[in-house]
Amino acid sequence: MDRPPLAVRHDLEPHPEGGWYRQTWVAETTVELPDGRVRPTATLIYFLLPAGESSAWHRVRSDETWLAHQGTVTVELGGDGPTPDPGSTVRLVVGPDAPQGLVPAGVWQRTLVSGADALVSCLVSPGFDFADFELA
């Protein structure tokens, strides 16, 4: 699989959900969650979704704030049940006209992009860990 130019420029690797990413920051401070998990207070990644692609349905056990850098993504939210519910999808558009968006913890999501590559950052709090990531 050839890396798109923005993936090369920002040293991004394939993400399991689709797209490309690189973690750019991890908070030094940690927090113990009520269930005993210990996580950094926050983490930050670049996430690139090339034109015409989409990510797989997935969810994370932490809140995610999406920050737009280039292009526009549509994040479809599919509820917080045991599986995604595309019939009740809410669309969150993140781009130049709405440069931030929030995906609440535990909500199923997938990301769509239209005719141009989209580069965003995702700030996750408490910090991201693949142990808290679930693919549909």
mmCIF file of C-alpha atoms in Angstrom:
data_model
loop_
_atom_site.group_PDB
_atom_site.id
_atom_site.type_symbol
_atom_site.label_atom_id
_atom_site.label_comp_id
_atom_site.label_asym_id
_atom_site.label_seq_id
_atom_site.Cartn_x
_atom_site.Cartn_y
_atom_site.Cartn_z
ATOM 1 C CA MET A 1 0.000 0.000 0.000
ATOM 2 C CA ASP A 2 1.498 3.334 -1.074
ATOM 3 C CA ARG A 3 1.470 6.083 1.531
ATOM 4 C CA PRO A 4 -0.338 9.245 0.424
ATOM 5 C CA PRO A 5 1.857 12.390 0.235
ATOM 6 C CA LEU A 6 0.426 13.809 3.492
ATOM 7 C CA ALA A 7 1.168 10.489 5.235
ATOM 8 C CA VAL A 8 4.764 10.701 4.030
ATOM 9 C CA ARG A 9 5.091 14.372 5.036
ATOM 10 C CA HIS A 10 3.784 13.734 8.562
ATOM 11 C CA ASP A 11 5.343 10.260 8.995
ATOM 12 C CA LEU A 12 1.948 8.550 9.378
ATOM 13 C CA GLU A 13 1.350 4.791 9.541
ATOM 14 C CA PRO A 14 -1.780 2.758 8.660
ATOM 15 C CA HIS A 15 -4.456 2.789 11.369
ATOM 16 C CA PRO A 16 -6.436 -0.433 12.108
ATOM 17 C CA GLU A 17 -9.745 1.405 11.489
ATOM 18 C CA GLY A 18 -8.538 2.753 8.126
ATOM 19 C CA GLY A 19 -6.696 5.934 7.293
ATOM 20 C CA TRP A 20 -3.265 6.935 8.585
ATOM 21 C CA TYR A 21 -2.064 8.198 11.956
ATOM 22 C CA ARG A 22 0.788 9.099 14.285
ATOM 23 C CA GLN A 23 0.656 9.853 17.977
ATOM 24 C CA THR A 24 2.169 13.305 18.514
ATOM 25 C CA TRP A 25 1.750 13.840 22.262
ATOM 26 C CA VAL A 26 1.072 11.951 25.503
ATOM 27 C CA ALA A 27 0.419 13.838 28.740
ATOM 28 C CA GLU A 28 2.960 13.070 31.447
ATOM 29 C CA THR A 29 0.254 13.133 34.125
ATOM 30 C CA THR A 30 -1.793 9.951 34.576
ATOM 31 C CA VAL A 31 -5.183 9.278 36.115
ATOM 32 C CA GLU A 32 -6.605 6.111 37.663
ATOM 33 C CA LEU A 33 -10.101 5.485 36.331
ATOM 34 C CA PRO A 34 -12.923 4.079 38.506
ATOM 35 C CA ASP A 35 -12.416 0.604 36.983
ATOM 36 C CA GLY A 36 -8.700 0.622 37.867
ATOM 37 C CA ARG A 37 -7.298 1.415 34.423
ATOM 38 C CA VAL A 38 -4.453 3.934 34.479
ATOM 39 C CA ARG A 39 -4.244 6.301 31.502
ATOM 40 C CA PRO A 40 -2.477 9.544 30.643
ATOM 41 C CA THR A 41 -4.814 12.481 31.159
ATOM 42 C CA ALA A 42 -4.793 13.041 27.371
ATOM 43 C CA THR A 43 -3.184 11.984 24.078
ATOM 44 C CA LEU A 44 -3.063 13.592 20.633
ATOM 45 C CA ILE A 45 -2.715 12.126 17.135
ATOM 46 C CA TYR A 46 -2.703 13.230 13.529
ATOM 47 C CA PHE A 47 -5.297 11.288 11.514
ATOM 48 C CA LEU A 48 -5.387 11.372 7.715
ATOM 49 C CA LEU A 49 -8.271 10.027 5.676
ATOM 50 C CA PRO A 50 -7.495 10.070 1.944
ATOM 51 C CA ALA A 51 -10.135 11.234 -0.538
ATOM 52 C CA GLY A 52 -12.947 8.759 -1.130
ATOM 53 C CA GLU A 53 -12.077 6.529 1.855
ATOM 54 C CA SER A 54 -13.894 5.822 5.105
ATOM 55 C CA SER A 55 -12.934 4.309 8.419
ATOM 56 C CA ALA A 56 -14.527 1.192 9.905
ATOM 57 C CA TRP A 57 -17.147 1.440 12.630
ATOM 58 C CA HIS A 58 -15.338 1.591 15.957
ATOM 59 C CA ARG A 59 -15.553 3.088 19.412
ATOM 60 C CA VAL A 60 -13.196 4.311 22.117
ATOM 61 C CA ARG A 61 -13.779 4.355 25.885
ATOM 62 C CA SER A 62 -12.749 8.045 26.137
ATOM 63 C CA ASP A 63 -14.034 11.341 24.762
ATOM 64 C CA GLU A 64 -12.436 12.473 21.486
ATOM 65 C CA THR A 65 -12.164 16.068 20.311
ATOM 66 C CA TRP A 66 -11.551 16.331 16.564
ATOM 67 C CA LEU A 67 -9.586 19.339 15.282
ATOM 68 C CA ALA A 68 -9.529 20.164 11.547
ATOM 69 C CA HIS A 69 -6.296 21.035 9.728
ATOM 70 C CA GLN A 70 -7.039 20.362 6.046
ATOM 71 C CA GLY A 71 -10.185 19.246 4.247
ATOM 72 C CA THR A 72 -13.450 18.153 5.826
ATOM 73 C CA VAL A 73 -14.491 14.896 7.459
ATOM 74 C CA THR A 74 -17.950 13.689 8.372
ATOM 75 C CA VAL A 75 -17.975 11.600 11.522
ATOM 76 C CA GLU A 76 -21.067 9.399 11.680
ATOM 77 C CA LEU A 77 -22.112 8.576 15.243
ATOM 78 C CA GLY A 78 -23.970 5.266 15.547
ATOM 79 C CA GLY A 79 -25.146 5.182 19.169
ATOM 80 C CA ASP A 80 -23.680 3.513 22.237
ATOM 81 C CA GLY A 81 -25.363 0.091 22.071
ATOM 82 C CA PRO A 82 -23.563 -3.242 21.702
ATOM 83 C CA THR A 83 -23.231 -2.698 17.932
ATOM 84 C CA PRO A 84 -23.402 0.403 15.689
ATOM 85 C CA ASP A 85 -26.904 1.563 14.793
ATOM 86 C CA PRO A 86 -26.566 3.250 11.379
ATOM 87 C CA GLY A 87 -30.335 3.890 11.402
ATOM 88 C CA SER A 88 -29.920 6.439 14.181
ATOM 89 C CA THR A 89 -26.788 8.041 12.770
ATOM 90 C CA VAL A 90 -25.939 11.582 13.790
ATOM 91 C CA ARG A 91 -23.442 13.376 11.516
ATOM 92 C CA LEU A 92 -20.688 15.554 12.887
ATOM 93 C CA VAL A 93 -18.913 17.637 10.214
ATOM 94 C CA VAL A 94 -15.391 18.819 11.079
ATOM 95 C CA GLY A 95 -13.643 21.196 8.678
ATOM 96 C CA PRO A 96 -13.038 24.895 7.960
ATOM 97 C CA ASP A 97 -16.590 25.947 8.904
ATOM 98 C CA ALA A 98 -16.681 23.814 12.084
ATOM 99 C CA PRO A 99 -13.049 23.214 13.099
ATOM 100 C CA GLN A 100 -13.829 21.197 16.252
ATOM 101 C CA GLY A 101 -16.168 18.343 17.074
ATOM 102 C CA LEU A 102 -16.736 16.023 20.032
ATOM 103 C CA VAL A 103 -17.275 12.256 19.896
ATOM 104 C CA PRO A 104 -18.463 11.149 23.354
ATOM 105 C CA ALA A 105 -16.850 8.147 25.038
ATOM 106 C CA GLY A 106 -18.327 4.783 24.078
ATOM 107 C CA VAL A 107 -20.187 6.023 20.985
ATOM 108 C CA TRP A 108 -19.781 4.053 17.752
ATOM 109 C CA GLN A 109 -18.248 6.139 14.974
ATOM 110 C CA ARG A 110 -16.952 5.972 11.461
ATOM 111 C CA THR A 111 -15.370 8.707 9.402
ATOM 112 C CA LEU A 112 -16.123 9.638 5.791
ATOM 113 C CA VAL A 113 -14.296 12.054 3.539
ATOM 114 C CA SER A 114 -15.380 13.439 0.172
ATOM 115 C CA GLY A 115 -13.266 14.446 -2.810
ATOM 116 C CA ALA A 116 -10.172 15.734 -0.992
ATOM 117 C CA ASP A 117 -7.810 14.312 1.604
ATOM 118 C CA ALA A 118 -8.613 15.386 5.161
ATOM 119 C CA LEU A 119 -6.073 15.815 7.956
ATOM 120 C CA VAL A 120 -7.330 16.200 11.524
ATOM 121 C CA SER A 121 -5.990 15.818 15.031
ATOM 122 C CA CYS A 122 -7.806 13.796 17.667
ATOM 123 C CA LEU A 123 -7.347 14.748 21.297
ATOM 124 C CA VAL A 124 -8.450 11.853 23.533
ATOM 125 C CA SER A 125 -9.113 12.228 27.265
ATOM 126 C CA PRO A 126 -8.471 10.175 29.299
ATOM 127 C CA GLY A 127 -5.640 9.239 26.959
ATOM 128 C CA PHE A 128 -6.000 6.667 24.209
ATOM 129 C CA ASP A 129 -4.899 3.063 24.629
ATOM 130 C CA PHE A 130 -5.607 0.345 22.052
ATOM 131 C CA ALA A 131 -7.022 -1.748 24.949
ATOM 132 C CA ASP A 132 -9.918 0.777 24.956
ATOM 133 C CA PHE A 133 -10.501 0.544 21.174
ATOM 134 C CA GLU A 134 -13.183 -1.718 19.663
ATOM 135 C CA LEU A 135 -13.841 -2.431 15.981
ATOM 136 C CA ALA A 136 -17.409 -3.426 15.015
#
